mmCIF file of C-alpha atoms in Angstrom:
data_model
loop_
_atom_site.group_PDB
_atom_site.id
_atom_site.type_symbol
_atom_site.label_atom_id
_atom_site.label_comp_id
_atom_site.label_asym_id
_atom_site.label_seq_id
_atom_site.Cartn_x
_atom_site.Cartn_y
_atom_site.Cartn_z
ATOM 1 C CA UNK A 1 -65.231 39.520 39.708
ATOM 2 C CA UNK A 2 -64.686 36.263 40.495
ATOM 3 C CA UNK A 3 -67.533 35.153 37.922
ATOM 4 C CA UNK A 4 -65.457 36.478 35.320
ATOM 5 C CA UNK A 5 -62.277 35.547 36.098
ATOM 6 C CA UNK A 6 -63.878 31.891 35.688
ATOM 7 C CA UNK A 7 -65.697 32.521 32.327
ATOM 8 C CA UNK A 8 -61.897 33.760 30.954
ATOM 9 C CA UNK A 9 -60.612 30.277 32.415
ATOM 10 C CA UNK A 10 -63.300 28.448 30.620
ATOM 11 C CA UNK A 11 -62.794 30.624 27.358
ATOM 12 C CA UNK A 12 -59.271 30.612 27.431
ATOM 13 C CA UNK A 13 -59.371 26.230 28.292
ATOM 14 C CA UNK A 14 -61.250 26.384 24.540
ATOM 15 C CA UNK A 15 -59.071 28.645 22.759
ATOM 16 C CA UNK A 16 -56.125 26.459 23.804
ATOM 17 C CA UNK A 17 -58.370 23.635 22.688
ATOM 18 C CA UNK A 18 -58.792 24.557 19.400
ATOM 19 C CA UNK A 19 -55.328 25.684 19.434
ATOM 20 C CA UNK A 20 -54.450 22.022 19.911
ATOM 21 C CA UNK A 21 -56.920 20.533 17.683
ATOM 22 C CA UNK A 22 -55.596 22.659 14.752
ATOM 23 C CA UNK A 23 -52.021 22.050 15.473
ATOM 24 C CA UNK A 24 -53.478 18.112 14.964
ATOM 25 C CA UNK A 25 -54.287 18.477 11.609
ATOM 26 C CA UNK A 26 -50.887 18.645 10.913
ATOM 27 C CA UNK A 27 -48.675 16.916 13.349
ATOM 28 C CA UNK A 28 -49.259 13.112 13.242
ATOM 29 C CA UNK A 29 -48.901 12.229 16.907
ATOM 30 C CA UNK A 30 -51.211 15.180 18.343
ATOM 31 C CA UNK A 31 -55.203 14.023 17.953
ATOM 32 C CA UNK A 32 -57.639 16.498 16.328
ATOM 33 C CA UNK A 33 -60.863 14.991 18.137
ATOM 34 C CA UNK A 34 -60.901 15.157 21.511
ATOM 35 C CA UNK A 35 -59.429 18.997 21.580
ATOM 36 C CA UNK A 36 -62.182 19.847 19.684
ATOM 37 C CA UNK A 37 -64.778 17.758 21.979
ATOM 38 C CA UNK A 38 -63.058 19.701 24.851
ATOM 39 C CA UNK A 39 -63.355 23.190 23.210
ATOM 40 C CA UNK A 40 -67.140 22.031 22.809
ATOM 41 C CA UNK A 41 -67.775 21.534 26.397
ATOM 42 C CA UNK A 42 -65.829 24.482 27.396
ATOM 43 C CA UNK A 43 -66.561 27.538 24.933
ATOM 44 C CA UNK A 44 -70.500 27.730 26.102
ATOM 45 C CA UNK A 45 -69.209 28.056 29.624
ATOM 46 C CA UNK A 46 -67.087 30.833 28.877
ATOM 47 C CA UNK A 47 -68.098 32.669 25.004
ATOM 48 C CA UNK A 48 -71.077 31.918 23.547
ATOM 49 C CA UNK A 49 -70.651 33.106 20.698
ATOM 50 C CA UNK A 50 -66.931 31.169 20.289
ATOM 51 C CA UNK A 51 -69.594 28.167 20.959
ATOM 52 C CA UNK A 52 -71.607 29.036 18.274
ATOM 53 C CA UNK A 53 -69.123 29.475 16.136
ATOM 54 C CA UNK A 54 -67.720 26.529 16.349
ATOM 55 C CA UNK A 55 -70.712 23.907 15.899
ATOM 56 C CA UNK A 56 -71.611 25.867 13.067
ATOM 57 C CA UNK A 57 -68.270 25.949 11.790
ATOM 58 C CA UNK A 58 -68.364 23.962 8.256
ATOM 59 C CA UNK A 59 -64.944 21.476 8.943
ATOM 60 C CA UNK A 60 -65.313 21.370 12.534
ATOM 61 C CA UNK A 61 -68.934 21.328 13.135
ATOM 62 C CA UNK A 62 -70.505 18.290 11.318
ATOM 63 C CA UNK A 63 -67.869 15.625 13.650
ATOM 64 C CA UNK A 64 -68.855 17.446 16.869
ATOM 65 C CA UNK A 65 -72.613 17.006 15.495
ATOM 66 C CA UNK A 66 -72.368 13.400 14.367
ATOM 67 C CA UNK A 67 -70.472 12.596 17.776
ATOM 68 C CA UNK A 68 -73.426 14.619 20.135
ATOM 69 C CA UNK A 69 -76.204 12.830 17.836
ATOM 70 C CA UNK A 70 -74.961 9.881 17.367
ATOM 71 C CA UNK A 71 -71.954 9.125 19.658
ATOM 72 C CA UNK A 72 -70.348 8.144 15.805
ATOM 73 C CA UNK A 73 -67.222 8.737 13.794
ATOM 74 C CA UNK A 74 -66.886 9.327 10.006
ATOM 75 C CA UNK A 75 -65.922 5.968 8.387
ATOM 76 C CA UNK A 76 -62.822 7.912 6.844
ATOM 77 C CA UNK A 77 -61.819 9.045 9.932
ATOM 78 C CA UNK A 78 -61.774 5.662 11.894
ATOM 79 C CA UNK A 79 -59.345 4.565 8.847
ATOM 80 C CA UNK A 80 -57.634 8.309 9.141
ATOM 81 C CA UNK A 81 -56.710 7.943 13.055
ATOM 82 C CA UNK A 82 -56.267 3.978 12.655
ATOM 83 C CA UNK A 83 -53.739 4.851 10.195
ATOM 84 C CA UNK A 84 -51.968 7.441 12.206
ATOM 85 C CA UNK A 85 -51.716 5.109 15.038
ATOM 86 C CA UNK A 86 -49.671 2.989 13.118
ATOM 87 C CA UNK A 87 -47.610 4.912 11.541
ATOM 88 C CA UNK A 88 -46.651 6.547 15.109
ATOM 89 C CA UNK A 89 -45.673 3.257 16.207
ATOM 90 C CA UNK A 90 -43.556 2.311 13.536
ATOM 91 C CA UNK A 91 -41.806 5.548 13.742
ATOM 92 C CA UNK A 92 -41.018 4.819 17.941
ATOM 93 C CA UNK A 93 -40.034 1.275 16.187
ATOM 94 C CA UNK A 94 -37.779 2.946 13.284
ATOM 95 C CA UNK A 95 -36.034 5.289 15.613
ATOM 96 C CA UNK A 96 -35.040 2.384 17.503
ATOM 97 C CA UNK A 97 -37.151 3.376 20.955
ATOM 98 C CA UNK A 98 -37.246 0.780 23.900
ATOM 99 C CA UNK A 99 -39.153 -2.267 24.510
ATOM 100 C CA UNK A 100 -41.176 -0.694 27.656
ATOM 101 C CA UNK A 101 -41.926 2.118 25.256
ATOM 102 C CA UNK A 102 -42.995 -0.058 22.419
ATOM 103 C CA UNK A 103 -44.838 -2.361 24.032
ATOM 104 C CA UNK A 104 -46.454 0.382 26.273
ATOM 105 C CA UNK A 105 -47.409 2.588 23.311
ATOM 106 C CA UNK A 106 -48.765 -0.443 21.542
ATOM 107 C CA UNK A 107 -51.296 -1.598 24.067
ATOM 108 C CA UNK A 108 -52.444 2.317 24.308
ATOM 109 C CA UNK A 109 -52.467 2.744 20.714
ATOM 110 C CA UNK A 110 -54.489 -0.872 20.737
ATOM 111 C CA UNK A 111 -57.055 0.041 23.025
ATOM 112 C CA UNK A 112 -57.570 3.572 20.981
ATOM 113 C CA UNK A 113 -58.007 1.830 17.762
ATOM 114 C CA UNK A 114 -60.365 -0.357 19.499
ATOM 115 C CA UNK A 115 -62.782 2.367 21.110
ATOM 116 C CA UNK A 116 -62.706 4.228 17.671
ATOM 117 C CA UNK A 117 -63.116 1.812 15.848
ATOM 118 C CA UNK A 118 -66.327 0.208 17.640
ATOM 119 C CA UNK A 119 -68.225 3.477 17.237
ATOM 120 C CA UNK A 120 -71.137 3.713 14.694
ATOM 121 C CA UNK A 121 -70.244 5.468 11.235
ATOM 122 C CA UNK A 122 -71.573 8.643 11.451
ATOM 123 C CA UNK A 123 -74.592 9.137 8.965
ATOM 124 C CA UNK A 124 -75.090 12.189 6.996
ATOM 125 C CA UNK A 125 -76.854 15.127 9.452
ATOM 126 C CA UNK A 126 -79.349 17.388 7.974
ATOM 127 C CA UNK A 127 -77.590 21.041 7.707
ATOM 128 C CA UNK A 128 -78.425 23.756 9.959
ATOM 129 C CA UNK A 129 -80.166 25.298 7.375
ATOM 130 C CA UNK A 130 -82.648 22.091 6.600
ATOM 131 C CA UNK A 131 -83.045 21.915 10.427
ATOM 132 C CA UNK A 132 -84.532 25.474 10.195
ATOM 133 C CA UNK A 133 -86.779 24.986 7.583
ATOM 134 C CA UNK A 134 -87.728 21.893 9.101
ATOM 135 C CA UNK A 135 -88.914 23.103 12.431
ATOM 136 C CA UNK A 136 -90.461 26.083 10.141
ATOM 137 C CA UNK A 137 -92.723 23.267 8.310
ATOM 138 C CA UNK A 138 -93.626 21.520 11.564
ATOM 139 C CA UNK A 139 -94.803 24.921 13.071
ATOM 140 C CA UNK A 140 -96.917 25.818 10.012
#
């Protein structure tokens, strides 16, 4: 009982994930990324099969791949979430917010642009499908 009460916990924690992570694609100030990096760690804990769906999804699978290979971030993205980060701020600046706010918001939003921005580019991964067919030609 209590096993499964803790794989819904887990299952629901990456539903709500991915939840979040969609909702990102199209509100400015909520990230994409690390939703979807949570929903990674948590869906094999509690569905399988949510976790399989989701590295093999086609839009959401290839960053969670690049970032588990290669700890690296698409070169468009960097600009993407660099870009977002600005524009955030200037909208707190815009809509007149305070200086503890701006100058708080700025030093966060600084040391996020840094740490995404001093990742590796991510590098084109070989599809699922060429990874098959490549462990098929090593067995052979």
């Amino acid at each position: 009982m209590r096993e499964t009460a803790l794989r819904l916990g887990w299952r629901m924690l990456a539903y709500g994930a991915i939840g979040l992570g969609a909702a990102g694609l199209v509100v400015p100030l909520l990230p994409t990324t690390p939703f979807l990096l949570l929903a990674a760690w948590a869906a094999p804990k509690g569905s399988p099969r949510l976790a399989q769906w989701l590295w093999h999804h086609p839009r959401l699978g290839p960053p969670l791949h690049a970032w588990r290979e290669q700890r690296a971030i698409a070169r468009g993205t960097k600009r993407l979430a660099v870009a977002l980060l600005a524009l955030s701020w200037l909208v707190l600046w815009i809509g007149g917010a305070p200086g503890f706010v701006l100058g708080t918001t700025v030093a966060i939003f600084g040391c996020v642009a840094t740490f995404i921005l001093t990742r590796p580019d991510a590098t084109a991964l070989p599809s699922a499908n060429q990874q098959r067919s490549s462990v098929m030609i090593r067995r052979c």
